[in-house]
Amino acid sequence: QVHLVESGGDVVQPGRSLRLSCAVSGINFSFCTMGWYREAPGKQREFVGTISGARTEYADSVKGRFTISSDSAKNTLYLQMNNLKPEDTAVYYCHDLCTPKRFWGQGTQVTVSS
């Protein structure tokens, strides 16, 4: 059974940093592509970035500010977010791009506000 559990969401001021975590079970993501997505109020869920082995890709809106990493020993994915902007406010989701069922986590809320 695959489970993805995000954590680390918070309310932060613009310009600050935050690190999200995604605890993964049921997938050996060392051999898989995993992604981070976000959904802002009133908007569609959008792509943030993916990690596949040592390779990462990012949406233009977060490139240079966000970094995806993984720790296979802890079965955890991370999303390091720097220089946060109000437009980064959203629920952030971890997404399995590996299994046929393409599981999602429950999401974690990030609010960027002064």
Coordinates of N, CA, C and O in Angstrom, one line a residue:
Q1 N 0.8 -1.2 0.0 CA 0.0 0.0 0.0 C 0.9 1.2 0.0 O 1.8 1.3 0.8
V2 N 0.6 2.2 -0.9 CA 1.3 3.4 -1.0 C 0.7 4.5 -0.1 O -0.5 4.7 -0.1
H3 N 1.6 5.2 0.6 CA 1.1 6.3 1.4 C 2.1 7.4 1.3 O 3.4 7.2 1.3
L4 N 1.6 8.6 1.1 CA 2.4 9.8 1.0 C 1.8 10.8 2.0 O 0.7 11.1 2.0
V5 N 2.7 11.3 2.9 CA 2.2 12.2 4.0 C 3.1 13.4 4.0 O 4.3 13.3 4.4
E6 N 2.5 14.5 3.7 CA 3.3 15.8 3.7 C 3.2 16.4 5.0 O 2.3 16.2 5.8
S7 N 4.2 17.2 5.3 CA 4.3 18.0 6.5 C 5.2 19.2 6.3 O 5.9 19.3 5.3
G8 N 5.1 20.1 7.3 CA 6.0 21.3 7.2 C 5.4 22.6 6.8 O 6.0 23.6 6.9
G9 N 4.1 22.5 6.4 CA 3.4 23.8 6.0 C 3.3 24.7 7.2 O 3.2 24.3 8.3
D10 N 3.3 26.0 6.9 CA 3.2 27.0 7.9 C 2.8 28.3 7.3 O 2.6 28.5 6.1
V11 N 2.6 29.3 8.2 CA 2.4 30.7 7.8 C 3.8 31.4 7.9 O 4.4 31.4 9.0
V12 N 4.3 32.0 6.8 CA 5.6 32.7 6.9 C 5.5 34.0 6.2 O 4.5 34.3 5.4
Q13 N 6.4 34.9 6.5 CA 6.4 36.2 5.8 C 7.1 36.1 4.5 O 8.0 35.2 4.3
P14 N 6.8 37.0 3.6 CA 7.5 37.1 2.3 C 9.0 37.2 2.5 O 9.5 37.9 3.4
G15 N 9.8 36.4 1.7 CA 11.2 36.4 1.8 C 11.8 35.4 2.6 O 13.0 35.1 2.6
R16 N 11.0 34.7 3.5 CA 11.4 33.7 4.3 C 11.5 32.3 3.6 O 11.1 32.2 2.5
S17 N 12.0 31.3 4.3 CA 12.2 30.0 3.8 C 11.3 29.0 4.6 O 11.0 29.2 5.7
L18 N 11.1 27.9 3.9 CA 10.3 26.8 4.5 C 10.7 25.5 3.9 O 11.0 25.5 2.6
R19 N 10.8 24.4 4.6 CA 11.0 23.1 4.0 C 9.9 22.2 4.3 O 9.5 22.0 5.4
L20 N 9.3 21.7 3.2 CA 8.3 20.7 3.3 C 8.9 19.3 3.2 O 9.9 19.1 2.5
S21 N 8.2 18.3 3.8 CA 8.6 16.9 3.8 C 7.5 16.1 3.3 O 6.3 16.4 3.5
C22 N 7.8 15.0 2.7 CA 6.9 14.0 2.2 C 7.4 12.6 2.6 O 8.4 12.1 2.0
A23 N 6.8 12.0 3.6 CA 7.1 10.7 4.0 C 6.5 9.7 3.1 O 5.2 9.7 2.9
V24 N 7.3 8.8 2.5 CA 6.8 7.9 1.4 C 6.9 6.5 1.9 O 7.9 6.1 2.4
S25 N 5.8 5.7 1.7 CA 5.9 4.3 2.0 C 5.2 3.5 0.9 O 4.3 4.1 0.2
G26 N 5.7 2.3 0.6 CA 5.2 1.5 -0.5 C 5.8 1.8 -1.8 O 5.4 1.1 -2.8
I27 N 6.7 2.7 -1.9 CA 7.4 3.0 -3.2 C 8.9 3.1 -2.9 O 9.3 3.7 -2.0
N28 N 9.6 2.4 -3.8 CA 11.1 2.7 -3.8 C 11.4 3.8 -4.7 O 11.6 3.6 -5.9
F29 N 11.3 5.0 -4.2 CA 11.3 6.2 -5.1 C 12.8 6.4 -5.6 O 12.9 7.3 -6.4
S30 N 13.7 5.6 -5.1 CA 15.0 5.8 -5.7 C 15.0 5.4 -7.2 O 15.8 5.8 -8.0
F31 N 14.0 4.6 -7.6 CA 13.9 4.2 -9.0 C 12.6 4.8 -9.7 O 12.2 4.4 -10.7
C32 N 12.1 5.9 -9.1 CA 10.8 6.4 -9.5 C 11.0 7.9 -9.7 O 11.8 8.6 -9.1
T33 N 10.1 8.5 -10.4 CA 9.9 9.9 -10.5 C 8.8 10.3 -9.5 O 7.7 9.8 -9.5
M34 N 9.1 11.3 -8.6 CA 8.2 11.8 -7.7 C 8.1 13.3 -7.9 O 9.0 14.0 -8.3
G35 N 6.9 13.9 -7.6 CA 6.7 15.3 -7.9 C 6.1 16.0 -6.7 O 5.5 15.4 -5.8
W36 N 6.2 17.3 -6.8 CA 5.5 18.3 -5.9 C 4.6 19.1 -6.8 O 5.0 19.6 -7.8
Y37 N 3.4 19.3 -6.3 CA 2.4 20.1 -7.0 C 1.8 21.0 -5.9 O 1.9 20.8 -4.7
R38 N 1.1 22.1 -6.4 CA 0.4 23.0 -5.4 C -0.9 23.4 -6.0 O -1.1 23.5 -7.2
E39 N -1.8 23.8 -5.1 CA -3.1 24.2 -5.5 C -3.5 25.5 -4.7 O -3.7 25.4 -3.5
A40 N -3.6 26.6 -5.4 CA -3.9 27.8 -4.7 C -5.4 28.0 -4.7 O -6.1 27.4 -5.6
P41 N -6.0 28.8 -3.8 CA -7.4 29.0 -3.8 C -8.0 29.5 -5.1 O -7.4 30.5 -5.7
G42 N -9.0 28.8 -5.6 CA -9.6 29.2 -6.8 C -8.8 28.9 -8.1 O -9.2 29.3 -9.2
K43 N -7.7 28.2 -7.9 CA -6.9 27.8 -9.1 C -6.8 26.3 -9.2 O -7.0 25.6 -8.3
Q44 N -6.4 25.9 -10.4 CA -6.1 24.5 -10.7 C -4.8 24.1 -10.0 O -3.9 24.9 -9.9
R45 N -4.7 22.8 -9.7 CA -3.5 22.3 -9.2 C -2.4 22.4 -10.3 O -2.6 22.1 -11.4
E46 N -1.2 22.8 -9.9 CA -0.2 23.1 -10.8 C 1.1 22.4 -10.4 O 1.4 22.1 -9.3
F47 N 1.9 22.1 -11.4 CA 3.2 21.5 -11.3 C 4.2 22.4 -10.6 O 4.3 23.6 -10.9
V48 N 4.9 21.9 -9.6 CA 6.0 22.6 -9.0 C 7.4 22.1 -9.4 O 8.3 22.8 -9.9
G49 N 7.5 20.8 -9.3 CA 8.8 20.2 -9.7 C 8.8 18.7 -9.5 O 7.9 18.1 -8.9
T50 N 9.8 18.0 -10.1 CA 9.9 16.6 -10.0 C 11.4 16.2 -9.7 O 12.3 17.0 -9.9
I51 N 11.5 15.0 -9.2 CA 12.8 14.5 -8.9 C 12.8 13.0 -9.4 O 11.9 12.3 -9.2
S52 N 13.9 12.7 -10.2 CA 14.0 11.3 -10.7 C 15.5 11.0 -10.6 O 16.3 11.4 -11.4
G53 N 15.8 10.2 -9.5 CA 17.2 10.0 -9.2 C 17.9 11.3 -8.8 O 17.4 11.9 -7.9
A54 N 18.9 11.7 -9.5 CA 19.6 12.9 -9.2 C 19.1 14.1 -10.1 O 19.6 15.2 -9.9
R55 N 18.2 13.8 -11.0 CA 17.7 14.8 -11.9 C 16.5 15.5 -11.3 O 15.5 14.8 -10.9
T56 N 16.4 16.8 -11.4 CA 15.3 17.6 -11.0 C 14.8 18.5 -12.1 O 15.6 18.9 -12.9
E57 N 13.5 18.8 -12.1 CA 12.9 19.8 -13.0 C 12.0 20.7 -12.2 O 11.4 20.2 -11.2
Y58 N 11.9 21.9 -12.6 CA 11.1 22.9 -11.9 C 10.2 23.7 -12.8 O 10.6 24.0 -14.0
A59 N 9.1 24.1 -12.3 CA 8.3 25.1 -13.0 C 9.1 26.5 -13.0 O 9.8 26.8 -12.1
D60 N 8.8 27.2 -14.1 CA 9.6 28.5 -14.2 C 9.3 29.4 -13.0 O 10.2 30.2 -12.6
S61 N 8.1 29.3 -12.4 CA 7.7 30.2 -11.4 C 8.5 30.0 -10.1 O 8.6 30.9 -9.2
V62 N 9.1 28.8 -9.9 CA 9.9 28.5 -8.7 C 11.3 28.2 -9.0 O 12.1 28.1 -8.0
K63 N 11.7 28.2 -10.2 CA 13.1 27.9 -10.5 C 14.0 28.9 -9.9 O 13.8 30.1 -10.0
G64 N 15.1 28.4 -9.3 CA 16.1 29.2 -8.6 C 15.7 29.5 -7.1 O 16.5 30.1 -6.4
R65 N 14.5 29.3 -6.7 CA 14.0 29.5 -5.4 C 13.7 28.2 -4.6 O 13.9 28.1 -3.4
F66 N 13.2 27.2 -5.3 CA 12.8 25.9 -4.7 C 13.8 24.8 -5.1 O 14.3 24.8 -6.3
T67 N 14.0 23.9 -4.2 CA 14.9 22.8 -4.5 C 14.2 21.5 -4.0 O 13.8 21.4 -2.8
I68 N 14.2 20.5 -4.8 CA 13.6 19.2 -4.4 C 14.8 18.2 -4.2 O 15.8 18.2 -4.9
S69 N 14.7 17.5 -3.1 CA 15.7 16.5 -2.7 C 15.1 15.3 -2.1 O 13.8 15.3 -1.9
S70 N 15.9 14.3 -1.9 CA 15.3 13.1 -1.3 C 16.3 12.4 -0.4 O 17.5 12.6 -0.6
D71 N 15.8 11.7 0.5 CA 16.7 10.9 1.4 C 16.1 9.5 1.4 O 15.1 9.2 2.1
S72 N 16.8 8.6 0.7 CA 16.2 7.2 0.5 C 16.3 6.5 1.8 O 15.5 5.6 2.1
A73 N 17.3 6.8 2.7 CA 17.4 6.1 4.0 C 16.1 6.4 4.8 O 15.7 5.5 5.6
K74 N 15.6 7.6 4.7 CA 14.4 8.0 5.5 C 13.1 7.9 4.7 O 12.1 8.2 5.2
N75 N 13.2 7.4 3.4 CA 12.1 7.4 2.6 C 11.3 8.7 2.6 O 10.1 8.7 2.7
T76 N 12.0 9.8 2.4 CA 11.4 11.1 2.5 C 11.9 12.0 1.3 O 13.0 12.0 1.0
L77 N 10.9 12.7 0.8 CA 11.2 13.7 -0.2 C 11.1 15.1 0.5 O 10.4 15.3 1.5
Y78 N 11.8 16.1 0.0 CA 11.8 17.4 0.6 C 11.6 18.4 -0.5 O 11.9 18.2 -1.7
L79 N 11.0 19.5 -0.1 CA 10.9 20.7 -1.0 C 11.3 21.9 -0.2 O 10.6 22.4 0.7
Q80 N 12.5 22.3 -0.5 CA 13.1 23.5 0.2 C 12.6 24.7 -0.6 O 12.9 24.8 -1.8
M81 N 12.0 25.6 0.1 CA 11.4 26.8 -0.6 C 12.1 28.1 0.0 O 11.9 28.3 1.2
N82 N 12.8 28.8 -0.8 CA 13.4 30.0 -0.3 C 12.8 31.3 -1.0 O 12.2 31.2 -2.0
N83 N 13.0 32.4 -0.4 CA 12.5 33.7 -0.9 C 11.0 33.5 -1.3 O 10.6 33.8 -2.4
L84 N 10.3 33.1 -0.3 CA 8.8 32.8 -0.6 C 8.1 34.1 -0.9 O 8.4 35.2 -0.3
K85 N 7.1 34.0 -1.8 CA 6.3 35.1 -2.2 C 4.9 34.9 -1.9 O 4.5 33.7 -1.8
P86 N 4.1 35.9 -1.8 CA 2.6 35.7 -1.5 C 2.0 34.8 -2.5 O 1.1 34.0 -2.1
E87 N 2.4 34.8 -3.7 CA 1.8 34.0 -4.8 C 2.2 32.5 -4.6 O 1.7 31.6 -5.4
D88 N 3.1 32.2 -3.7 CA 3.4 30.8 -3.4 C 2.4 30.2 -2.4 O 2.5 29.0 -2.1
T89 N 1.5 31.0 -1.9 CA 0.5 30.5 -1.0 C -0.4 29.4 -1.7 O -1.0 29.7 -2.8
A90 N -0.5 28.2 -1.1 CA -1.2 27.1 -1.7 C -1.1 25.9 -0.8 O -0.3 25.9 0.2
V91 N -1.9 24.9 -1.1 CA -1.7 23.6 -0.5 C -0.7 22.8 -1.4 O -0.9 22.8 -2.6
Y92 N 0.3 22.3 -0.8 CA 1.3 21.6 -1.5 C 1.2 20.1 -1.4 O 1.0 19.6 -0.2
Y93 N 1.3 19.4 -2.5 CA 1.0 18.0 -2.5 C 2.2 17.2 -3.1 O 2.9 17.7 -4.0
C94 N 2.5 16.1 -2.5 CA 3.5 15.2 -3.0 C 2.7 14.2 -3.9 O 1.6 13.8 -3.6
H95 N 3.4 13.8 -5.0 CA 2.7 13.0 -6.0 C 3.6 11.9 -6.5 O 4.7 12.2 -6.9
D96 N 3.0 10.8 -6.6 CA 3.7 9.6 -7.1 C 3.5 9.5 -8.6 O 2.4 9.4 -9.1
L97 N 4.6 9.7 -9.3 CA 4.5 9.6 -10.8 C 5.1 8.2 -11.3 O 5.6 8.1 -12.4
C98 N 5.1 7.3 -10.4 CA 5.7 6.0 -10.7 C 4.7 4.8 -10.8 O 4.9 4.1 -11.7
T99 N 3.8 4.7 -9.9 CA 2.9 3.6 -9.9 C 1.7 3.9 -10.8 O 1.4 5.0 -11.1
P100 N 1.0 2.8 -11.3 CA -0.1 3.0 -12.2 C -1.2 3.9 -11.5 O -1.9 4.6 -12.3
K101 N -1.4 3.8 -10.2 CA -2.5 4.6 -9.6 C -2.1 6.0 -9.3 O -3.0 6.8 -9.0
R102 N -0.8 6.4 -9.4 CA -0.4 7.8 -9.2 C -1.0 8.4 -8.0 O -1.8 9.4 -8.0
F103 N -0.5 8.0 -6.8 CA -1.1 8.4 -5.6 C -0.7 9.9 -5.3 O 0.3 10.4 -5.7
W104 N -1.6 10.5 -4.4 CA -1.3 11.8 -3.9 C -1.3 11.8 -2.4 O -2.0 11.0 -1.8
G105 N -0.6 12.7 -1.8 CA -0.7 12.9 -0.4 C -1.9 13.8 -0.1 O -2.6 14.2 -1.0
Q106 N -2.1 14.1 1.2 CA -3.2 14.8 1.6 C -3.0 16.3 1.5 O -3.9 17.1 1.6
G107 N -1.7 16.7 1.4 CA -1.4 18.1 1.2 C -1.0 18.8 2.5 O -1.4 18.4 3.6
T108 N -0.3 19.9 2.4 CA 0.1 20.7 3.6 C 0.0 22.2 3.1 O 0.5 22.5 2.1
Q109 N -0.6 23.0 4.0 CA -0.9 24.4 3.7 C 0.3 25.3 3.9 O 0.9 25.3 5.0
V110 N 0.7 26.0 2.9 CA 1.7 27.1 3.0 C 1.0 28.4 2.7 O 0.4 28.6 1.7
T111 N 1.2 29.3 3.7 CA 0.6 30.7 3.5 C 1.8 31.7 3.7 O 2.5 31.7 4.7
V112 N 1.9 32.5 2.7 CA 3.0 33.5 2.7 C 2.3 34.9 2.8 O 1.6 35.3 1.9
S113 N 2.4 35.5 3.9 CA 1.7 36.8 4.2 C 2.5 37.6 5.2 O 3.1 37.1 6.1
S114 N 2.4 38.9 5.0 CA 3.1 39.8 5.9 C 2.1 40.2 7.0 O 2.4 41.0 7.9

